[in-house]
PDB file of C-alpha atoms and ligand atoms in Angstrom:
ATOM      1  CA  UNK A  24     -29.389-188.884-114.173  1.00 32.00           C
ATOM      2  CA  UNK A  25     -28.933-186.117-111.811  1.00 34.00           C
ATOM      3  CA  UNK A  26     -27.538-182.774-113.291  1.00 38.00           C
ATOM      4  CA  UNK A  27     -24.350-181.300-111.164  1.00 40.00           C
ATOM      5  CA  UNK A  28     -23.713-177.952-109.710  1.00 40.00           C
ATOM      6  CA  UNK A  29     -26.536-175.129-109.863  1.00 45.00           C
ATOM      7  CA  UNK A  30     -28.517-177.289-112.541  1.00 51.00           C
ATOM      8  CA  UNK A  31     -31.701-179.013-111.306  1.00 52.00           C
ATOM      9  CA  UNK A  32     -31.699-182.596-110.620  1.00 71.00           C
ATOM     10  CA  UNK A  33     -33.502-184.676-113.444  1.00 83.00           C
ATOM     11  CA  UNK A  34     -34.258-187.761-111.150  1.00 85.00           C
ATOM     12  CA  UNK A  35     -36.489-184.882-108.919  1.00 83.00           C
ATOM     13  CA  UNK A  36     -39.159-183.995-111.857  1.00 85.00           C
ATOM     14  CA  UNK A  37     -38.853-188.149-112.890  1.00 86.00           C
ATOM     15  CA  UNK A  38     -40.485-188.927-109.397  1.00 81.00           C
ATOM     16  CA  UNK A  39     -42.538-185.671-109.517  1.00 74.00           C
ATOM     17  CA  UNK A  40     -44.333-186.875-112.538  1.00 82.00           C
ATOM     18  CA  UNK A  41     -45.696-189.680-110.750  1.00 78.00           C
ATOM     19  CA  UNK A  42     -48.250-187.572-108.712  1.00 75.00           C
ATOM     20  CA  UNK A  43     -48.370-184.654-111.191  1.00 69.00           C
ATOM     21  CA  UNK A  44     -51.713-185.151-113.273  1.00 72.00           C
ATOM     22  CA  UNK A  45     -53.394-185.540-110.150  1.00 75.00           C
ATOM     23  CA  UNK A  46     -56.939-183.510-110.916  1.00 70.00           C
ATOM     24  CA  UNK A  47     -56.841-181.455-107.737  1.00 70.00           C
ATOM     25  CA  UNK A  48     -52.853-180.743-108.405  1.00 68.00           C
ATOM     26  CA  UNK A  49     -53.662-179.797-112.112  1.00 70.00           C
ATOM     27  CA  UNK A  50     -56.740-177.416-111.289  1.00 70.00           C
ATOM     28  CA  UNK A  51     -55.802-175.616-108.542  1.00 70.00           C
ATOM     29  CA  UNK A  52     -52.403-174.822-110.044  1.00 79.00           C
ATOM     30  CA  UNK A  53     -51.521-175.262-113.326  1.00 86.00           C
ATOM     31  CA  UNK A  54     -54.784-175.437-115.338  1.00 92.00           C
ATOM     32  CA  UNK A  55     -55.087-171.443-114.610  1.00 92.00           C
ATOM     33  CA  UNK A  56     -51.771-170.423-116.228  1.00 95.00           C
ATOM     34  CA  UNK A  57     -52.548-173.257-119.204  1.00 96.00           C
ATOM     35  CA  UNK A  58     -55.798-171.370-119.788  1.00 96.00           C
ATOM     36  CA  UNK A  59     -53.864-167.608-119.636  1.00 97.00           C
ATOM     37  CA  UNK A  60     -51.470-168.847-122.913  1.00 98.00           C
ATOM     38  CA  UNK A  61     -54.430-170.574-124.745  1.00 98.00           C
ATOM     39  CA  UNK A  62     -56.496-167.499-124.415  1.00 97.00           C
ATOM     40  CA  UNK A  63     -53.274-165.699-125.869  1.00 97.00           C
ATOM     41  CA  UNK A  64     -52.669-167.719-128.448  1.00 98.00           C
ATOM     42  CA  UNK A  65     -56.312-167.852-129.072  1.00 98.00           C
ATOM     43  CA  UNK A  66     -56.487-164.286-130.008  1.00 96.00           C
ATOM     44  CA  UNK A  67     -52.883-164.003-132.105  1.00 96.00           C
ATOM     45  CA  UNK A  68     -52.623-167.639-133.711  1.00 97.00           C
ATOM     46  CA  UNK A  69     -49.570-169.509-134.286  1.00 98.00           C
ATOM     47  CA  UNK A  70     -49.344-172.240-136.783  1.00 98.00           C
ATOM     48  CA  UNK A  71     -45.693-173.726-134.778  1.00 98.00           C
ATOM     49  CA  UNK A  72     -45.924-174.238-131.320  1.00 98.00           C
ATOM     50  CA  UNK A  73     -42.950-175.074-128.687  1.00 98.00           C
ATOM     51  CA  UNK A  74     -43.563-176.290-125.569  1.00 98.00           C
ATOM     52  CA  UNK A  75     -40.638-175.901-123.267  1.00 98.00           C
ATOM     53  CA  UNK A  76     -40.596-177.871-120.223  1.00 98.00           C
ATOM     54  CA  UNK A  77     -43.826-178.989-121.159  1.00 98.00           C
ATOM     55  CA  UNK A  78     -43.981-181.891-118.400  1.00 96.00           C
ATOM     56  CA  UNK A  79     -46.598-184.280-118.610  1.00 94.00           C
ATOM     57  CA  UNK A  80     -47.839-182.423-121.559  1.00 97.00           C
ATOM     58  CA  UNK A  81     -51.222-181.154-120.602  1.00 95.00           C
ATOM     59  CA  UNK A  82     -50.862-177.661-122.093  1.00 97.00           C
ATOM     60  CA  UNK A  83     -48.948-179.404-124.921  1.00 98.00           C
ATOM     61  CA  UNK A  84     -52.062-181.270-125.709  1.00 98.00           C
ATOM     62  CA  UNK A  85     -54.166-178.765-125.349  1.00 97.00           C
ATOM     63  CA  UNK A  86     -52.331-176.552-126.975  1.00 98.00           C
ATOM     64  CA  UNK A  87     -52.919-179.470-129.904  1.00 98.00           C
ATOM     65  CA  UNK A  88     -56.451-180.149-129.196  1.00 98.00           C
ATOM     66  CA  UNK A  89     -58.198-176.807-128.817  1.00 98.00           C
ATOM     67  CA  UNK A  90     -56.136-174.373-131.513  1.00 98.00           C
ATOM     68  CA  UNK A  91     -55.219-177.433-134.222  1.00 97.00           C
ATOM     69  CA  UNK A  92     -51.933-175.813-135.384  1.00 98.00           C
ATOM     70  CA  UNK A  93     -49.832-177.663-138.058  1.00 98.00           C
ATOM     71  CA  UNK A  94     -47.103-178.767-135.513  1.00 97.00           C
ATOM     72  CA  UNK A  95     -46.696-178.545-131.527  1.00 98.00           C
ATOM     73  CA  UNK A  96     -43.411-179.728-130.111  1.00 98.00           C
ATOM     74  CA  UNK A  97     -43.065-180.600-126.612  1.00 98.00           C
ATOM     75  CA  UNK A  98     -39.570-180.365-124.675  1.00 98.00           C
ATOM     76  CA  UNK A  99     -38.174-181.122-121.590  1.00 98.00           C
ATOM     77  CA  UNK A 100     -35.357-182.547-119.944  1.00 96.00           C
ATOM     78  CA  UNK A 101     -37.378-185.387-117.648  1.00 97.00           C
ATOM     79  CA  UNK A 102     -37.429-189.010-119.216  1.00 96.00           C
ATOM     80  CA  UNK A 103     -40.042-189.460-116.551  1.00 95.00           C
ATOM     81  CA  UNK A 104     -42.297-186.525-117.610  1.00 95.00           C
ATOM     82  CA  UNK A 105     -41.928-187.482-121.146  1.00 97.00           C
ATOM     83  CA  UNK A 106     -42.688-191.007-120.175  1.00 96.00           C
ATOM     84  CA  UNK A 107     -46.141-189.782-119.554  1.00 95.00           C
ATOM     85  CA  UNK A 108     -46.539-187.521-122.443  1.00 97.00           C
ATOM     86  CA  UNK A 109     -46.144-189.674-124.995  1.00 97.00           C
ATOM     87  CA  UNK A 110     -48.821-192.082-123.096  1.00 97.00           C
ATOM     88  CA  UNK A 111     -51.333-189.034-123.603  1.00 96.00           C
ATOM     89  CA  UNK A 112     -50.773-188.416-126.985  1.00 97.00           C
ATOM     90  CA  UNK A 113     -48.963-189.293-129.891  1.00 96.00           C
ATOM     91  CA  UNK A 114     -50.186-186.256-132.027  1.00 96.00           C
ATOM     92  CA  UNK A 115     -47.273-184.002-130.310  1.00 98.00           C
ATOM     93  CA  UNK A 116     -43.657-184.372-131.001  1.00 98.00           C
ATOM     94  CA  UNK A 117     -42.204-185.164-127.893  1.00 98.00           C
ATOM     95  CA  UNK A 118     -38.477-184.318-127.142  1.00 98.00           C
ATOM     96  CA  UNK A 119     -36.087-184.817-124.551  1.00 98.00           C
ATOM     97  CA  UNK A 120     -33.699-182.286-124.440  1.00 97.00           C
ATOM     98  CA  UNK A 121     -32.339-178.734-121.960  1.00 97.00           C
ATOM     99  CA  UNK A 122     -33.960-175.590-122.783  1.00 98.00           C
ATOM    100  CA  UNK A 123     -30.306-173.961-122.924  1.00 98.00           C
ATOM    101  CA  UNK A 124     -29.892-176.151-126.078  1.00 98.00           C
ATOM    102  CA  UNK A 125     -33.324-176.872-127.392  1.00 98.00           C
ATOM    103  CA  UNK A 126     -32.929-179.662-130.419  1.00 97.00           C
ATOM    104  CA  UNK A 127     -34.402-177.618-132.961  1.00 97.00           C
ATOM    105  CA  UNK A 128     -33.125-175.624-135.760  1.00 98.00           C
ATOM    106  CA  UNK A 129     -33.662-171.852-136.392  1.00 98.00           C
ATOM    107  CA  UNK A 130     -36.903-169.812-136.605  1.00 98.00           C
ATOM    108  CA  UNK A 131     -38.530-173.119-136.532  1.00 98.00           C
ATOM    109  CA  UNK A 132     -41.565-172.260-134.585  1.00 98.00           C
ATOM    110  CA  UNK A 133     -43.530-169.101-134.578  1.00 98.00           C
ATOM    111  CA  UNK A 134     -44.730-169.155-130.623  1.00 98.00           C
ATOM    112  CA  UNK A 135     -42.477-170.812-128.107  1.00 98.00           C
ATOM    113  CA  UNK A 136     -44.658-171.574-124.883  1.00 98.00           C
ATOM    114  CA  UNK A 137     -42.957-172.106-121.288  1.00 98.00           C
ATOM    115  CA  UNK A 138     -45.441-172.466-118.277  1.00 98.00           C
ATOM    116  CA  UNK A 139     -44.049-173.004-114.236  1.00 95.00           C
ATOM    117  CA  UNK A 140     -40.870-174.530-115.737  1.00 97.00           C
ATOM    118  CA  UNK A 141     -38.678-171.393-116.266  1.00 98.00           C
ATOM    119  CA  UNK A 142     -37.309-170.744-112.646  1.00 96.00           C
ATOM    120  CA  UNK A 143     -36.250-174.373-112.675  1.00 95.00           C
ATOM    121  CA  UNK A 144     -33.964-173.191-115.772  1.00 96.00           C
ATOM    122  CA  UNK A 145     -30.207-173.487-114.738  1.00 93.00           C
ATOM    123  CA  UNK A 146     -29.329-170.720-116.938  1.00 96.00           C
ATOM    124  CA  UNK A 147     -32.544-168.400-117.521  1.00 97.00           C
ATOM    125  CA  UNK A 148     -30.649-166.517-120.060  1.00 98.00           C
ATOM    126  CA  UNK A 149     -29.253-168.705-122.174  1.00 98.00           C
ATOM    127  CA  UNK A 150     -32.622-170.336-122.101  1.00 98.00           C
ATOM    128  CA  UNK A 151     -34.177-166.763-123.466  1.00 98.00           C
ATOM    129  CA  UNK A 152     -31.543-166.826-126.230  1.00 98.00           C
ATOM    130  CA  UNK A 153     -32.314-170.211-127.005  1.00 98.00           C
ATOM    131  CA  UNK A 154     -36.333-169.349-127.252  1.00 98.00           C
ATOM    132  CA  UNK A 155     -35.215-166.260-129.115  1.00 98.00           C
ATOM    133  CA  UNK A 156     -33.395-168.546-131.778  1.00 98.00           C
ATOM    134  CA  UNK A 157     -35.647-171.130-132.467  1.00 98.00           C
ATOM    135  CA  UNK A 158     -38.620-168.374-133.038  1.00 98.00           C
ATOM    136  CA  UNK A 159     -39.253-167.065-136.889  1.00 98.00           C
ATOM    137  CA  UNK A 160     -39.160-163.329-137.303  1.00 98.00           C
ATOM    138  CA  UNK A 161     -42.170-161.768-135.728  1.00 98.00           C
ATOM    139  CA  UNK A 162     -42.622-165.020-133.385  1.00 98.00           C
ATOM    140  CA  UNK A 163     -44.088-164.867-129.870  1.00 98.00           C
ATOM    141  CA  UNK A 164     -42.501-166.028-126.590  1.00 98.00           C
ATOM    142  CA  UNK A 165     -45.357-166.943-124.050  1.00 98.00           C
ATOM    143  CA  UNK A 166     -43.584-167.716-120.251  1.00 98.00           C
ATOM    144  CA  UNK A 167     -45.694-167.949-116.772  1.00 98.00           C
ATOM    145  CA  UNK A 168     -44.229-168.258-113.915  1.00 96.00           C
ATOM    146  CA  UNK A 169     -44.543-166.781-110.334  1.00 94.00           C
ATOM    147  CA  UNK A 170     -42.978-163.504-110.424  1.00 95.00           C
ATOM    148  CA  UNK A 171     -42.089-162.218-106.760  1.00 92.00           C
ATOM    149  CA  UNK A 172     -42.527-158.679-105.608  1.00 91.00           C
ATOM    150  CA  UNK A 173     -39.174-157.656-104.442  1.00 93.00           C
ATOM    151  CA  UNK A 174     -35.837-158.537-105.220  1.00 94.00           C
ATOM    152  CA  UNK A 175     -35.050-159.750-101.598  1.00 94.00           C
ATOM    153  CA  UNK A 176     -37.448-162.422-102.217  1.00 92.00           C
ATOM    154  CA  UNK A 177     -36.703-163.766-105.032  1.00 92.00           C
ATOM    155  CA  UNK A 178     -32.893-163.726-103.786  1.00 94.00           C
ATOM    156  CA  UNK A 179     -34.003-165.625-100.177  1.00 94.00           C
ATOM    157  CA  UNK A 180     -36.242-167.947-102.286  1.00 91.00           C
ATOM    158  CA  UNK A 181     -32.905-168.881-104.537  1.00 93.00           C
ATOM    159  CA  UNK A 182     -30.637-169.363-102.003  1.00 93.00           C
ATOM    160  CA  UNK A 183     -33.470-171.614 -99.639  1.00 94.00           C
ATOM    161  CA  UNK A 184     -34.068-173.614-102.612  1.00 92.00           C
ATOM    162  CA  UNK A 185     -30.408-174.059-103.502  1.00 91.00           C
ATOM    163  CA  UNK A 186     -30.091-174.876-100.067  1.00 92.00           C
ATOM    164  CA  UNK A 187     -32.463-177.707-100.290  1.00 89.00           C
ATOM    165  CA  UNK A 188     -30.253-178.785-103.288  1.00 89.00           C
ATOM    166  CA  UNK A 189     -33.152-177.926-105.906  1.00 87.00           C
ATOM    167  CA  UNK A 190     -32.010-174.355-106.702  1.00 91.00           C
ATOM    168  CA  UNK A 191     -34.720-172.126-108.511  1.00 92.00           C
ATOM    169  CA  UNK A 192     -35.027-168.991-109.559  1.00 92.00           C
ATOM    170  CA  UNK A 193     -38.494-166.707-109.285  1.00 94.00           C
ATOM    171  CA  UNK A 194     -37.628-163.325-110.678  1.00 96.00           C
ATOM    172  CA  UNK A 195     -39.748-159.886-110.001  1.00 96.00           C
ATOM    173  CA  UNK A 196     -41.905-158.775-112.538  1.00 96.00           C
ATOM    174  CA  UNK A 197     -39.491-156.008-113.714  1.00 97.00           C
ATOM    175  CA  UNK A 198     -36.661-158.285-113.808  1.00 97.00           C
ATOM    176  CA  UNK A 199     -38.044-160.889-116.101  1.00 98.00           C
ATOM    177  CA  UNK A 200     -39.319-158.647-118.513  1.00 98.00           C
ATOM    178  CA  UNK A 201     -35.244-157.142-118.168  1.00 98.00           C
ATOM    179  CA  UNK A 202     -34.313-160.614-118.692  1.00 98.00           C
ATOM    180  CA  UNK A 203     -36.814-161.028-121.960  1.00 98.00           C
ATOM    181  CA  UNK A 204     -35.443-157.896-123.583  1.00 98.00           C
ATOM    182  CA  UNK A 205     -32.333-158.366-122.981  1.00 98.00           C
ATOM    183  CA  UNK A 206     -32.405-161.519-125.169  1.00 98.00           C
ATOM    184  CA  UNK A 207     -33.782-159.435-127.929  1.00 98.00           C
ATOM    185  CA  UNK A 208     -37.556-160.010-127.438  1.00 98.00           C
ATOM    186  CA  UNK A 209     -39.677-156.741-127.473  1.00 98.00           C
ATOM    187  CA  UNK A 210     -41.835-157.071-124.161  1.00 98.00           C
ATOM    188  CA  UNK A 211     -45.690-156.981-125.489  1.00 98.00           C
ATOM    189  CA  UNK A 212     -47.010-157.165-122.038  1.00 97.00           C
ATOM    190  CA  UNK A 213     -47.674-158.736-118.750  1.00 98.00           C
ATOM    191  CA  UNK A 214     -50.281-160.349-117.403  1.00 96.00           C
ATOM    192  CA  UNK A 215     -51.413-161.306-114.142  1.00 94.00           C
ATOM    193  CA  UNK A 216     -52.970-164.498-113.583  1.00 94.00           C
ATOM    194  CA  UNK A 217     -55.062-165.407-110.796  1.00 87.00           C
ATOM    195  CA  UNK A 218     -54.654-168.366-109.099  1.00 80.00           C
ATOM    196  CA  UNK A 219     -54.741-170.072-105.215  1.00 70.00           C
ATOM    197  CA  UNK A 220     -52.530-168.044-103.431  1.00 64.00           C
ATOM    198  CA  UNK A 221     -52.152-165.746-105.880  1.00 66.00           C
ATOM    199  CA  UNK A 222     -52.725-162.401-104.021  1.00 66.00           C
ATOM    200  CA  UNK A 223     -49.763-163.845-102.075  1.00 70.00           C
ATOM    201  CA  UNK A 224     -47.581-164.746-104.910  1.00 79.00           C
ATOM    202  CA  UNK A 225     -48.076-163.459-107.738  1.00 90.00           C
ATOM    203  CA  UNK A 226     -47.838-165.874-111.037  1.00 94.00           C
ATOM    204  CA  UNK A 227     -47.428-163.556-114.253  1.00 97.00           C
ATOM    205  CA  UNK A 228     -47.380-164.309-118.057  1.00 98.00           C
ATOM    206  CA  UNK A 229     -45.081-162.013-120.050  1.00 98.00           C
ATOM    207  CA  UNK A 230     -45.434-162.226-123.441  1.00 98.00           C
ATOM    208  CA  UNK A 231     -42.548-161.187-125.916  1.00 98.00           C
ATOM    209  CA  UNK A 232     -42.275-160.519-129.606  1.00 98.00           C
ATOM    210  CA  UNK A 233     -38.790-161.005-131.974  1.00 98.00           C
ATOM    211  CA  UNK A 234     -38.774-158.545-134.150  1.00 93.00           C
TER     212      UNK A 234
HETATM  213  C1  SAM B 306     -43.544-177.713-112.832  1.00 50.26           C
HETATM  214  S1  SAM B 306     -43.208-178.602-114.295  1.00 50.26           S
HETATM  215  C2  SAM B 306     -44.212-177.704-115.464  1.00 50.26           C
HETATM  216  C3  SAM B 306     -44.748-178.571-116.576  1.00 50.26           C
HETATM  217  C4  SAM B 306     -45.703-177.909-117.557  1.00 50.26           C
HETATM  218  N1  SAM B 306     -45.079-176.835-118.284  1.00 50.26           N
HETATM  219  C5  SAM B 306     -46.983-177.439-116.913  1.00 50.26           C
HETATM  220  O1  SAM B 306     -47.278-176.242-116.923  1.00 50.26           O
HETATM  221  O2  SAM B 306     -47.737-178.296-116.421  1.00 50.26           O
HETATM  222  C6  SAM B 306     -41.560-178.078-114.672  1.00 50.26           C
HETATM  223  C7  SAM B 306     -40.939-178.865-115.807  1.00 50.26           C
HETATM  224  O3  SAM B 306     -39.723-178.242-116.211  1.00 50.26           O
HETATM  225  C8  SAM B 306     -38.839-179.278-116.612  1.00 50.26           C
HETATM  226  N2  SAM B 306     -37.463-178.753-116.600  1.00 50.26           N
HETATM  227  C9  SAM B 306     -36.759-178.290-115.535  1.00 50.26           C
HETATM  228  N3  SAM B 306     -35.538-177.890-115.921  1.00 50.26           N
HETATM  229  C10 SAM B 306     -35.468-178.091-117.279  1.00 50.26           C
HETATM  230  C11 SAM B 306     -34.466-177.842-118.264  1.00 50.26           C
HETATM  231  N4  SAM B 306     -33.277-177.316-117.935  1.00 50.26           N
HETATM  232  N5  SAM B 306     -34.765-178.138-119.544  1.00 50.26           N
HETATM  233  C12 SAM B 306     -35.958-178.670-119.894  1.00 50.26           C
HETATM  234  N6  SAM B 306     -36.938-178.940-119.000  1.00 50.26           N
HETATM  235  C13 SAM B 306     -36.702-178.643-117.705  1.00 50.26           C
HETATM  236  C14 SAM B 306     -39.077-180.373-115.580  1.00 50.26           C
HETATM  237  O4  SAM B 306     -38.622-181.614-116.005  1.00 50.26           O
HETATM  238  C15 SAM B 306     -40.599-180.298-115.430  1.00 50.26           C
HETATM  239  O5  SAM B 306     -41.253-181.162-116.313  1.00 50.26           O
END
């Protein structure tokens, strides 16, 4: 079912997820930014993880596999990308639902995780409040995502793509971590990860705290 106005279309990521676990697709990249927020999580553990926009769920499972918290949750909006979760793993609790109105309660989770989905986000700030909400006191928000250089990109990039009828948004560095406080997260840090074409465009991981 397609989503109207700005909102991304659903029946786009349902066809996408036929060709997305494709090895060379997965390595070149999304396995770098998976490995950035397992590293992180590596070092400051979480016992509730959130996946949001978790696609075909190969952080998810990861995330499941190689730190063994008590729960990870995977979320996203894509019946198709869900479709193939759930045939990787059953250990995850899969859910469909929009990360402006995740289906989970309160301070549920103590590190919400968002990798290459966020710019797809109709509302990226609602989506931030709704990351902030779900998080426990002291939780960490973990979200990659290519972060241009210069505002005039990221505004050329937004109207090309909602051109195209797919509208994203890639924000600069400086705005996302804006965007991050401004829902009430403390902004830790950000890292750079590197990646194929990375010089180019850069793909960053910000990493917030509610305190
Ligand atoms: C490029 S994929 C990234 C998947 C995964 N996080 C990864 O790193 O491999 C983007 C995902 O965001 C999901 N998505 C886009 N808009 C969404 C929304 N509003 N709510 C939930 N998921 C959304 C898409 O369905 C798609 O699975």
């Amino acid at each position: 079912m397609a989503e109207t106005g700005d909102g991304p279309q659903r029946g786009f990521f349902d066809i996408w997820s036929r060709v997305y676990d494709l090895a060379p697709v997965q390595a070149a990249i999304y396995h770098p930014v998976h490995d950035a927020v397992l590293g992180e999580l590596r070092h400051r553990p979480a016992r509730r993880i959130l996946d949001v926009g978790c696609g075909t769920g190969d952080l998810t499972d990861r995330l499941r596999r190689e730190l063994q918290p008590e729960v990870v949750a995977g979320c996203d909006f894509s019946a198709g990308m869900l479709e193939q979760a759930s045939a990787r793993t059953r250990a995850v609790r899969w859910l469909q639902g929009d990360a402006t109105a995740l289906p989970f309660a309160d301070g549920h989770f103590d590190a919400v995780t968002s990798t290459e989905s966020f710019h797809w986000f109709p509302d990226p700030d609602a989506a931030l409040r709704e990351f902030h909400r779900v998080l426990g006191t002291g939780g960490r928000l973990l979200v990659a995502l290519v972060n241009v250089r210069v505002p005039a990109t990221s505004q050329l990039a937004h109207a090309g793509s909602k051109a195209i009828g797919q509208p994203a948004r890639w924000p600069t560095r400086a705005e996302m971590a804006g965007r991050v406080r401004a829902a009430g997260f403390t902004v830790e840090r950000q890292n750079r990860i590197l990646r194929l074409g990375g010089i180019l465009i850069p793909t960053v991981l910000t990493v917030g705290v509610k305190s």
